[in-house]
Coordinates of C-alpha atoms in Angstrom, one line a residue:
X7 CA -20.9 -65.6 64.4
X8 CA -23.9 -66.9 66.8
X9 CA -27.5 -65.9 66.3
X10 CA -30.4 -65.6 68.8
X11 CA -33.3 -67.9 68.5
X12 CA -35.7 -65.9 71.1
X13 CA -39.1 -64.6 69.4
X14 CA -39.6 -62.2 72.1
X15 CA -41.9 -59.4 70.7
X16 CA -40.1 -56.7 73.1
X17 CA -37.0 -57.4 71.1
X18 CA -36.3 -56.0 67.4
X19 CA -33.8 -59.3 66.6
X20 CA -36.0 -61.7 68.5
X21 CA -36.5 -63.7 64.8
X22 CA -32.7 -63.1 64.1
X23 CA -31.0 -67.3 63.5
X24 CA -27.5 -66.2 62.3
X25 CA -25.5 -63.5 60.7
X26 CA -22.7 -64.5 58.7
X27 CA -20.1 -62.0 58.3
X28 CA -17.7 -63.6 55.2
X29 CA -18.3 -60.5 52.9
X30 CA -16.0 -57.5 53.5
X31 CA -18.5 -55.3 51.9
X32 CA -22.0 -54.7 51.3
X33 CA -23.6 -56.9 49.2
X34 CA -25.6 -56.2 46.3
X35 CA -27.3 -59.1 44.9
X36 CA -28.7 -62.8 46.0
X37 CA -29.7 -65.5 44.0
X38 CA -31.3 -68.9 44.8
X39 CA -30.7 -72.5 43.3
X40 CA -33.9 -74.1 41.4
X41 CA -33.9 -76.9 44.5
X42 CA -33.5 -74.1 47.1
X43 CA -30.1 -75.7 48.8
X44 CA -28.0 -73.0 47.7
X45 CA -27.6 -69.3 47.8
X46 CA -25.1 -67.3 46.3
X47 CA -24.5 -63.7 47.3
X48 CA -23.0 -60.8 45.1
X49 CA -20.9 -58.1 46.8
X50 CA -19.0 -54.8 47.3
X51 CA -15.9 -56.9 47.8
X52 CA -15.3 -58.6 44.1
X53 CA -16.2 -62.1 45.6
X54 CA -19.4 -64.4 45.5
X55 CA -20.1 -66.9 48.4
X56 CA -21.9 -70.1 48.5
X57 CA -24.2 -70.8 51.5
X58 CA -25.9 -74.1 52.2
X59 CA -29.8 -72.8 52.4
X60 CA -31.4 -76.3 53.9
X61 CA -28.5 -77.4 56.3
X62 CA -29.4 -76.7 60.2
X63 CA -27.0 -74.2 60.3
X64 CA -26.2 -72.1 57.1
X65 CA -22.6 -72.1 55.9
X66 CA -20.6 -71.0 53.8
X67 CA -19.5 -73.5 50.9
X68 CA -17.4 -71.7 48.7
X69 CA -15.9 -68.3 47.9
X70 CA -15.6 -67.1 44.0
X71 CA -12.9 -64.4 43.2
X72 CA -11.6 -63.0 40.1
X73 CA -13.8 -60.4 39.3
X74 CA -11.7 -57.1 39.3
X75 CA -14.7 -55.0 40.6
X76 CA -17.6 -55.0 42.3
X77 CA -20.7 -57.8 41.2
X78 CA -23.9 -56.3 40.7
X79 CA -25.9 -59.7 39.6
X80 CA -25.2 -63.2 39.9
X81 CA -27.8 -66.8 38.9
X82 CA -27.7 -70.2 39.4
X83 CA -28.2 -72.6 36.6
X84 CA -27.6 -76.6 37.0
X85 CA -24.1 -77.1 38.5
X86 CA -23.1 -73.2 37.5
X87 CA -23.0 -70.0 38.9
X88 CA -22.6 -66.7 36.9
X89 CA -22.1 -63.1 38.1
X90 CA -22.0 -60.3 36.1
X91 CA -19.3 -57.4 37.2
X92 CA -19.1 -53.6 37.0
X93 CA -15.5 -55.1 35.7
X94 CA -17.9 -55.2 32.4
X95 CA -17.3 -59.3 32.3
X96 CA -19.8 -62.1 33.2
X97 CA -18.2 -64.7 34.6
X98 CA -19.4 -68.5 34.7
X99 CA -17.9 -70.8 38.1
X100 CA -18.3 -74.6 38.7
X101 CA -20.4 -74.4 42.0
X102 CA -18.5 -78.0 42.7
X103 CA -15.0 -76.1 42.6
X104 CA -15.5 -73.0 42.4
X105 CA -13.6 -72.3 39.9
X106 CA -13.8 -69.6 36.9
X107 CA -14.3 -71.8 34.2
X108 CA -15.3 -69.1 31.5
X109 CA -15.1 -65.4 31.0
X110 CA -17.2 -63.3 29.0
X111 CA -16.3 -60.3 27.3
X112 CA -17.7 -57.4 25.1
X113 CA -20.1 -55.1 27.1
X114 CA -18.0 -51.3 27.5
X115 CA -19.7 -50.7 30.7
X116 CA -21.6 -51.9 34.0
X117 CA -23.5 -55.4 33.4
X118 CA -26.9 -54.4 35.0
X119 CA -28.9 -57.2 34.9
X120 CA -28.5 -61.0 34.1
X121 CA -31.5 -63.7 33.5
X122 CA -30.9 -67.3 31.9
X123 CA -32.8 -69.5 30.0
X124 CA -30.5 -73.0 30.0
X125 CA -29.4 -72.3 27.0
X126 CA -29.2 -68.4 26.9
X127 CA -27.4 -66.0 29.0
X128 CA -29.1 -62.2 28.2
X129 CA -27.3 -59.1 30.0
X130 CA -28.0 -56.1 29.9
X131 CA -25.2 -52.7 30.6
X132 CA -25.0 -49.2 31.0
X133 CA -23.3 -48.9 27.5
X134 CA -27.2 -48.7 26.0
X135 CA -26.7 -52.4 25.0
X136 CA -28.6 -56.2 26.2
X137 CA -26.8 -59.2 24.8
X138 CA -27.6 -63.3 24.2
X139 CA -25.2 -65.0 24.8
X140 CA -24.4 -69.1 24.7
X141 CA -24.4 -70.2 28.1
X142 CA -22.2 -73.2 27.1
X143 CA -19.1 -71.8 25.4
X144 CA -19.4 -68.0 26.2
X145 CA -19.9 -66.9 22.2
X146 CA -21.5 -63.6 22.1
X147 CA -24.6 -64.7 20.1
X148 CA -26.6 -61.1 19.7
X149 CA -26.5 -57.2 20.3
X150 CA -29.8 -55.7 20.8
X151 CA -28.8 -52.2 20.0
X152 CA -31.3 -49.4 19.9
X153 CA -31.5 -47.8 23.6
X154 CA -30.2 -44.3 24.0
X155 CA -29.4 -44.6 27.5
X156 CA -28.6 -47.9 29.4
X157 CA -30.6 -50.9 29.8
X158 CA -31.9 -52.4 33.0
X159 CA -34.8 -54.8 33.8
X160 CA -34.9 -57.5 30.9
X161 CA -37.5 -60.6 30.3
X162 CA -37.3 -63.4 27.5
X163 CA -40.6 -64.9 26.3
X164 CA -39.5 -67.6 24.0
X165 CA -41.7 -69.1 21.7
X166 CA -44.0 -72.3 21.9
X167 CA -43.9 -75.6 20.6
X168 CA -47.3 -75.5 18.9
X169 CA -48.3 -78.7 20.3
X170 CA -48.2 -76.7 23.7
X171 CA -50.4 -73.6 22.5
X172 CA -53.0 -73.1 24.9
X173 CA -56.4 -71.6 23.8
X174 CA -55.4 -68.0 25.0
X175 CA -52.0 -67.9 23.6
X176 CA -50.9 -64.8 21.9
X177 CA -48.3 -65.8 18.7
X178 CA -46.2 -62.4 19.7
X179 CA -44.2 -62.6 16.3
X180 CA -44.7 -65.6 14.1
X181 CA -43.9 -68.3 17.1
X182 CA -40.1 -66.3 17.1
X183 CA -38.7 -66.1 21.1
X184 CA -38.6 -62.9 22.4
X185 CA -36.6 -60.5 24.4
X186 CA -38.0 -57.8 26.0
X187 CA -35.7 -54.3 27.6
X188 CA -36.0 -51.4 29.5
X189 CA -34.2 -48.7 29.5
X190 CA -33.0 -45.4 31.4
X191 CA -34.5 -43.7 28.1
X192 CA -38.1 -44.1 29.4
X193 CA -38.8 -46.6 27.0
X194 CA -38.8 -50.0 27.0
X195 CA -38.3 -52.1 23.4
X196 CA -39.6 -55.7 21.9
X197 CA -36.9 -57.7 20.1
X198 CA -37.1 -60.6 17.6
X199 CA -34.4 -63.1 19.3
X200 CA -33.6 -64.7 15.7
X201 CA -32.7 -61.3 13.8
X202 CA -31.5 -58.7 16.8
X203 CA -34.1 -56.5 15.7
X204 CA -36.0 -54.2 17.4
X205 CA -39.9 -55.0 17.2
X206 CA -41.8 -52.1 18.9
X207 CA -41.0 -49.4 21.2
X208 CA -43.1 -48.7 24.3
X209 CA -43.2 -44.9 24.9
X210 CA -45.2 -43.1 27.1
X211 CA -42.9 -43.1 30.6
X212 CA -41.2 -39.9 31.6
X213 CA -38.6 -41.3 33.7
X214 CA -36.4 -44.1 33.8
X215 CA -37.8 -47.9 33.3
X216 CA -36.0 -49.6 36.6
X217 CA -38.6 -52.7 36.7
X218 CA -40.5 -55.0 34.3
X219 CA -42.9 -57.5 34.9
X220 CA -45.3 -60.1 32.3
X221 CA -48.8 -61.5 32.9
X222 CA -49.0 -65.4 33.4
X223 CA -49.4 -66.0 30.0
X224 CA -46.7 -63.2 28.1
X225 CA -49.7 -61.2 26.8
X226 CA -49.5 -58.2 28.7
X227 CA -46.4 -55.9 29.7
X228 CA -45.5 -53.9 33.0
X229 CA -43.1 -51.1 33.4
X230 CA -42.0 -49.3 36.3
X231 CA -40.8 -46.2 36.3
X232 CA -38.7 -42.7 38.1
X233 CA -41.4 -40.7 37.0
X234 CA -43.5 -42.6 40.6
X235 CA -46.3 -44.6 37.9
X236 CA -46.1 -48.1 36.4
X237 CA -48.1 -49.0 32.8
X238 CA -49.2 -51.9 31.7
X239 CA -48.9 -52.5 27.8
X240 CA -50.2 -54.8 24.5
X241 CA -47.5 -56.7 24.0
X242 CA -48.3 -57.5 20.3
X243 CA -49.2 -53.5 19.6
X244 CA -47.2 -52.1 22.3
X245 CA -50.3 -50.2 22.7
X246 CA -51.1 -49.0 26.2
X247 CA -53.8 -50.4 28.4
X248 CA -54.0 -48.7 31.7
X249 CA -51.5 -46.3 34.1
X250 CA -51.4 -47.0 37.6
X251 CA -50.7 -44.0 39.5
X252 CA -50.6 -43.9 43.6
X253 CA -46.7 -43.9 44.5
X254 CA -45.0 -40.5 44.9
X255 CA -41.8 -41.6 44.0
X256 CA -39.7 -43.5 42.0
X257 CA -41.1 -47.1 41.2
X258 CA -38.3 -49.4 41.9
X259 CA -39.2 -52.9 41.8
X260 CA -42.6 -55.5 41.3
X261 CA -44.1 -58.5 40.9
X262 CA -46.8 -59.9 39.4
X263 CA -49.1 -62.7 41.0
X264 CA -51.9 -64.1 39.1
X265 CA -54.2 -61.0 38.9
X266 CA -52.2 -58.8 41.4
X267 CA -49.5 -56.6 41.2
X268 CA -47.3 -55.8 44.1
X269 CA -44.9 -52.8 43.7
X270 CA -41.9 -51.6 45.7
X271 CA -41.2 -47.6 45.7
X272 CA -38.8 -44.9 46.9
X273 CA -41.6 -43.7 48.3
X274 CA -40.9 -45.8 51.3
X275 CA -44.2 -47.7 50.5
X276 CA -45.1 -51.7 49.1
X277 CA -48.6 -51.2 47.1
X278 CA -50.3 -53.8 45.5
X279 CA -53.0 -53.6 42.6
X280 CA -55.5 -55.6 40.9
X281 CA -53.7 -55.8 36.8
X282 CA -57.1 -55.6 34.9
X283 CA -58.5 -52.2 36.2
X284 CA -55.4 -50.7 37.6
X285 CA -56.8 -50.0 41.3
X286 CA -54.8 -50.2 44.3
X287 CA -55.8 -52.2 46.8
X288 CA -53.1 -52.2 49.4
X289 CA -50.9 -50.1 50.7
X290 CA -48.0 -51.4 52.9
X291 CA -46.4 -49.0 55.1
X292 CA -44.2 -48.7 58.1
X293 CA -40.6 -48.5 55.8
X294 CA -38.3 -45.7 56.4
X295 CA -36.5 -45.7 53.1
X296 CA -36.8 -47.1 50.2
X297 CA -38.3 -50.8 49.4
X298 CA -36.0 -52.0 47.1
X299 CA -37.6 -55.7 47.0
X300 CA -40.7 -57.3 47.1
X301 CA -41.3 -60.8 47.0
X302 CA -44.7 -62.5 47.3
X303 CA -45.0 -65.9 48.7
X304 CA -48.2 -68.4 50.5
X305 CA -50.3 -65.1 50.7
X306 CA -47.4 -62.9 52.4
X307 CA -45.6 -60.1 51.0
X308 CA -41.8 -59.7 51.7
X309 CA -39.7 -56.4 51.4
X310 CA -36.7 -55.3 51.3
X311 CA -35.9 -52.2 52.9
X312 CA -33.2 -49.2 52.5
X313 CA -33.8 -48.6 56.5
X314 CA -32.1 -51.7 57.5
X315 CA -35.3 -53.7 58.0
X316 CA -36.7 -56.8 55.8
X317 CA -41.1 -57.1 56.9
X318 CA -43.7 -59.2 56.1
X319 CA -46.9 -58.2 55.7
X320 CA -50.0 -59.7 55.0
X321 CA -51.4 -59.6 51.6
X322 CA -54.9 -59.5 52.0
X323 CA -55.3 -57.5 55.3
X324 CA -51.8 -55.3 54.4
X325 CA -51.2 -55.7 58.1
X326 CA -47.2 -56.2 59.0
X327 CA -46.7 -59.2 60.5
X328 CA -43.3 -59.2 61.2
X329 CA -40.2 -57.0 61.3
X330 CA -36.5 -58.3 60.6
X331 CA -34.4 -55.8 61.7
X332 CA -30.7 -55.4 61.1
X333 CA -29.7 -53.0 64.0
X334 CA -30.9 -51.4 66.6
X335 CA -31.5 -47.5 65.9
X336 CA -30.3 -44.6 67.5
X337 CA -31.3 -41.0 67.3
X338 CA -28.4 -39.4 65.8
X339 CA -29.0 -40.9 62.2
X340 CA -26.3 -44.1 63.2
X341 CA -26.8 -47.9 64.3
X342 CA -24.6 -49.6 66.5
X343 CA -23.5 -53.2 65.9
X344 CA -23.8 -55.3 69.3
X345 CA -22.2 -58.9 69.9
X346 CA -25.4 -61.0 70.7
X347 CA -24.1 -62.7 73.3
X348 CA -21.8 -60.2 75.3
X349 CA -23.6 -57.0 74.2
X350 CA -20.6 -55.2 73.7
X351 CA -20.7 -52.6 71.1
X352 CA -18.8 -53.6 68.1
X353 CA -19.2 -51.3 65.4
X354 CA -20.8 -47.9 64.2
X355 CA -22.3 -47.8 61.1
X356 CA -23.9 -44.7 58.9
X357 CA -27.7 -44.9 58.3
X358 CA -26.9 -45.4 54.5
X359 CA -24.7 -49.3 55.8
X360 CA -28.0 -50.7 57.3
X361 CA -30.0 -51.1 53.7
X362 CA -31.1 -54.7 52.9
X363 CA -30.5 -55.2 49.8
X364 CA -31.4 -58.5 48.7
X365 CA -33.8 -61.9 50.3
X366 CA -35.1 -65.1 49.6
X367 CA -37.3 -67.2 51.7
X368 CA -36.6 -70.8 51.9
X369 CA -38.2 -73.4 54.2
X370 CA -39.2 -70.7 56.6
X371 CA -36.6 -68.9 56.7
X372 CA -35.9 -65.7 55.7
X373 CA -32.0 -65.1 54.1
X374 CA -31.3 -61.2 53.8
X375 CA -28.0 -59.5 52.6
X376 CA -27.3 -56.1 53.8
X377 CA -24.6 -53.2 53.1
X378 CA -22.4 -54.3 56.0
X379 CA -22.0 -57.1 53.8
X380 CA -23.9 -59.7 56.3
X381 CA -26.0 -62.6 55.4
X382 CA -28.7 -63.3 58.2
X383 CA -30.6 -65.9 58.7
X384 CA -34.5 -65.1 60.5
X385 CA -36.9 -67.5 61.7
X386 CA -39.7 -66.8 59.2
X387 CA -42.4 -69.3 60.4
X388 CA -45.7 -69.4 62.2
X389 CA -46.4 -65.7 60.5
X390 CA -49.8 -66.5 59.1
X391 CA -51.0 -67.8 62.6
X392 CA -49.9 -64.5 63.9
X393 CA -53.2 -62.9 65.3
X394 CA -53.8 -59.8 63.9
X395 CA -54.9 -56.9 66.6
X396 CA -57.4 -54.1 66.4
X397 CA -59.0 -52.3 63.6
X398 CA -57.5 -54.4 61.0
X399 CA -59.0 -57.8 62.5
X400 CA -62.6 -56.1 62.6
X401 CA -62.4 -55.6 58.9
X402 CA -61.2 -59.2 58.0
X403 CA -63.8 -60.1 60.3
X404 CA -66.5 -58.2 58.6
X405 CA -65.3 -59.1 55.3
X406 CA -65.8 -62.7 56.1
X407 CA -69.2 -62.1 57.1
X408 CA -70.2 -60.2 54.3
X409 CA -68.8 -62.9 51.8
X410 CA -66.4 -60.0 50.1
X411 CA -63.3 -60.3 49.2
X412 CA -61.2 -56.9 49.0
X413 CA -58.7 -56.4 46.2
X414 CA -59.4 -59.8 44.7
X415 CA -56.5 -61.4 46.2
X416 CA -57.3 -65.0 45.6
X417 CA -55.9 -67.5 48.5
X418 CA -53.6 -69.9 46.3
X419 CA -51.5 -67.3 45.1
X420 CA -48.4 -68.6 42.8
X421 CA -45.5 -66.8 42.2
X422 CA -45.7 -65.5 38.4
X423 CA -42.3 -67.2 37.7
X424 CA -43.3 -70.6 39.5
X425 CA -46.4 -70.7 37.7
X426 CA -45.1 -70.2 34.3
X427 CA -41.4 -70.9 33.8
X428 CA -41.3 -70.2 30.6
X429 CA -41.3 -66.2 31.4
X430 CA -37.7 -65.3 32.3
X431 CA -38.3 -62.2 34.2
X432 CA -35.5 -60.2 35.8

């Protein structure tokens, strides 16, 4: 299907490139390849799709079926994808063929979450259980049992070769790697990758743990919870350090850039706070539903909405920049699908088919899936020359001339997982 490529202001799809319609359903989950030439998208439908991320025109390069319900995660490592199914198997495809070329079996429930290491595939499940498993042949290599309730967010710290200690490295448990869940049981557990055992329990939530997040360095610990706080934690003591409370609703996803923390809620608000004394700083608003993704990147914050629009906003100012929507709304709680070039009404969709549910910026441009199952392509450059209007541009102004710099942002911000690769963070 065409796309527009007018940036008309007046018009809410004026950034909108392409919309690729190969998915049947919604889909659920996006990953990107280490080299940022391919993305592969999760869905509704059983299937995953290959799209070509840096061609002139994206298109899709392969189609991956066999799963006997709907895929809830997917990653790309090397030559390999690997999605993980409500069908309660992960399954591992030759990107090159796309062929199934191993199936993985033993989880009794949902596969929630997936994060890889090269070497390691961890999942975690609804059936209260994360497993390691060898990302080679498939074996089932651990059980991290303990949980009460299922397991969601994950991250892997593994150890480090001592002649790559740095001076403020913390030894978390003899120099053994470590895997790190959270749970629907409001707690989140430590586990010692060599023996399966559970560590230390981090209590102090009252809801649900749906998001985790590590400093730079795997020293400190972030949880987000239902019960609308996030905590950071000792990850040596699991002792707490500090509660950050400002959302009024469910915490659902974050990030963690250098010294900031940028948080997605059901309270239809993006916040971001400064780690070391738990203020916020930020508040990003303009969502009508849930932000269900945040992504930071070159100073700009990215989210993912349940209202059918992706925004950018910037991070120092909290000003939106941009808006990526879907559809165009109507007043009797549906959007209406339009062929861009005829205008002819194609389809009627509920408010609950617009969500965006996954995106990944590449090259400047912005890659969203959705629940009507599209994958669209926006035009995501020029935003930081975007002037910035009104009250919000007197206050950057008058910052600059005071020589402040609110909420500490710092300009070179690096994305937590770019700077330090060796924290796998869901």
């Amino acid at each position: 299907m065409g796309g527009c490529t007018s940036k008309s202001k007046n018009k809410k799809n004026s950034y909108l490139l392409e919309v690729h319609e190969g998915h049947e359903m919604g889909i659920n989950c996006m990953a990107l390849s280490e080299d940022g030439s391919v993305i592969a998208t999760g869905s509704e439908d059983k299937t995953a799709r290959l799209w070509s991320a840096k061609t002139d025109y994206c298109e899709c390069i392969g189609i991956l079926k066999g799963h006997e319900e709907y895929i809830n995660c997917i990653v790309i490592e090397d030559c390999y994808v690997v999605t993980g199914s409500a069908d309660k198997t992960m399954r591992k495809w030759d990107v090159s063929t796309c062929e199934c070329v191993l199936i993985c079996r033993g989880h009794t429930s949902v596969i929630y979450r997936m994060i890889c290491t090269g070497d390691f595939l961890f999942t975690s499940s609804y059936d209260r259980t994360a497993r390691c498993w060898d990302f080679d042949n498939g074996e089932c290599l651990r059980v991290f049992r303990g949980h009460k309730r299922g397991v969601y967010p994950l991250i892997f710290i593994p150890a480090d070769d001592e002649e790559d200690l740095a001076e403020d490295h913390v030894d978390l448990d003899g120099g053994t790697d470590i895997l790190i869940t959270g749970s629907a049981d409001s707690t989140a557990r430590s586990w010692n990758f060599e023996t399966g055992q559970c560590m230390k329990v981090f209590k102090g939530h009252t809801g649900a743990i749906t998001c985790m997040a590590t400093d730079n360095v795997g020293r400190v610990l972030f949880t987000g919870s239902t019960d609308n706080s996030v905590r950071s934690w000792n990850l040596i003591k699991a002792e707490p350090i500090k509660i950050f409370e400002g959302h009024t609703a469910s915490v659902i996803c974050m990030q963690v850039v250098n010294k900031m923390m940028y948080t997605g809620s059901s309270d239809h608000t993006g916040r971001a706070w400064v780690t070391e004394f738990g203020d916020c700083t930020r508040v990003y608003k303009g969502h009508k539903h849930t932000v269900s993704v945040v992504k930071v990147r070159d100073g700009l914050v990215y989210t993912a909405c349940g209202d059918g629009v992706a925004r950018c906003y910037d991070a120092k100012s909290g000003s939106q920049k941009r808006e990526f929507n879907v559809y165009t709304g109507s007043g009797d709680s549906t959007v209406r699908q339009y062929d861009t070039k005829t205008a002819c009404l194609m389809h009627i969709f509920q408010d609950t088919e617009t969500s965006v549910s996954c995106l990944e910026v590449v090259d400047g441009r912005l890659f969203t899936g959705s629940f009507d199952g599209c994958l669209r392509v926006w035009d995501a450059t020029g935003i930081k020359e975007e002037t910035v209007f009104g009250k919000e541009e007197n206050k950057e102004k008058e910052v600059k001339e005071n020589g402040q710099t609110k909420g500490g942002i710092p300009d070179n911000q690096v994305d937590n997982n770019q700077n330090n690769n060796k924290i796998m963070i869901d």
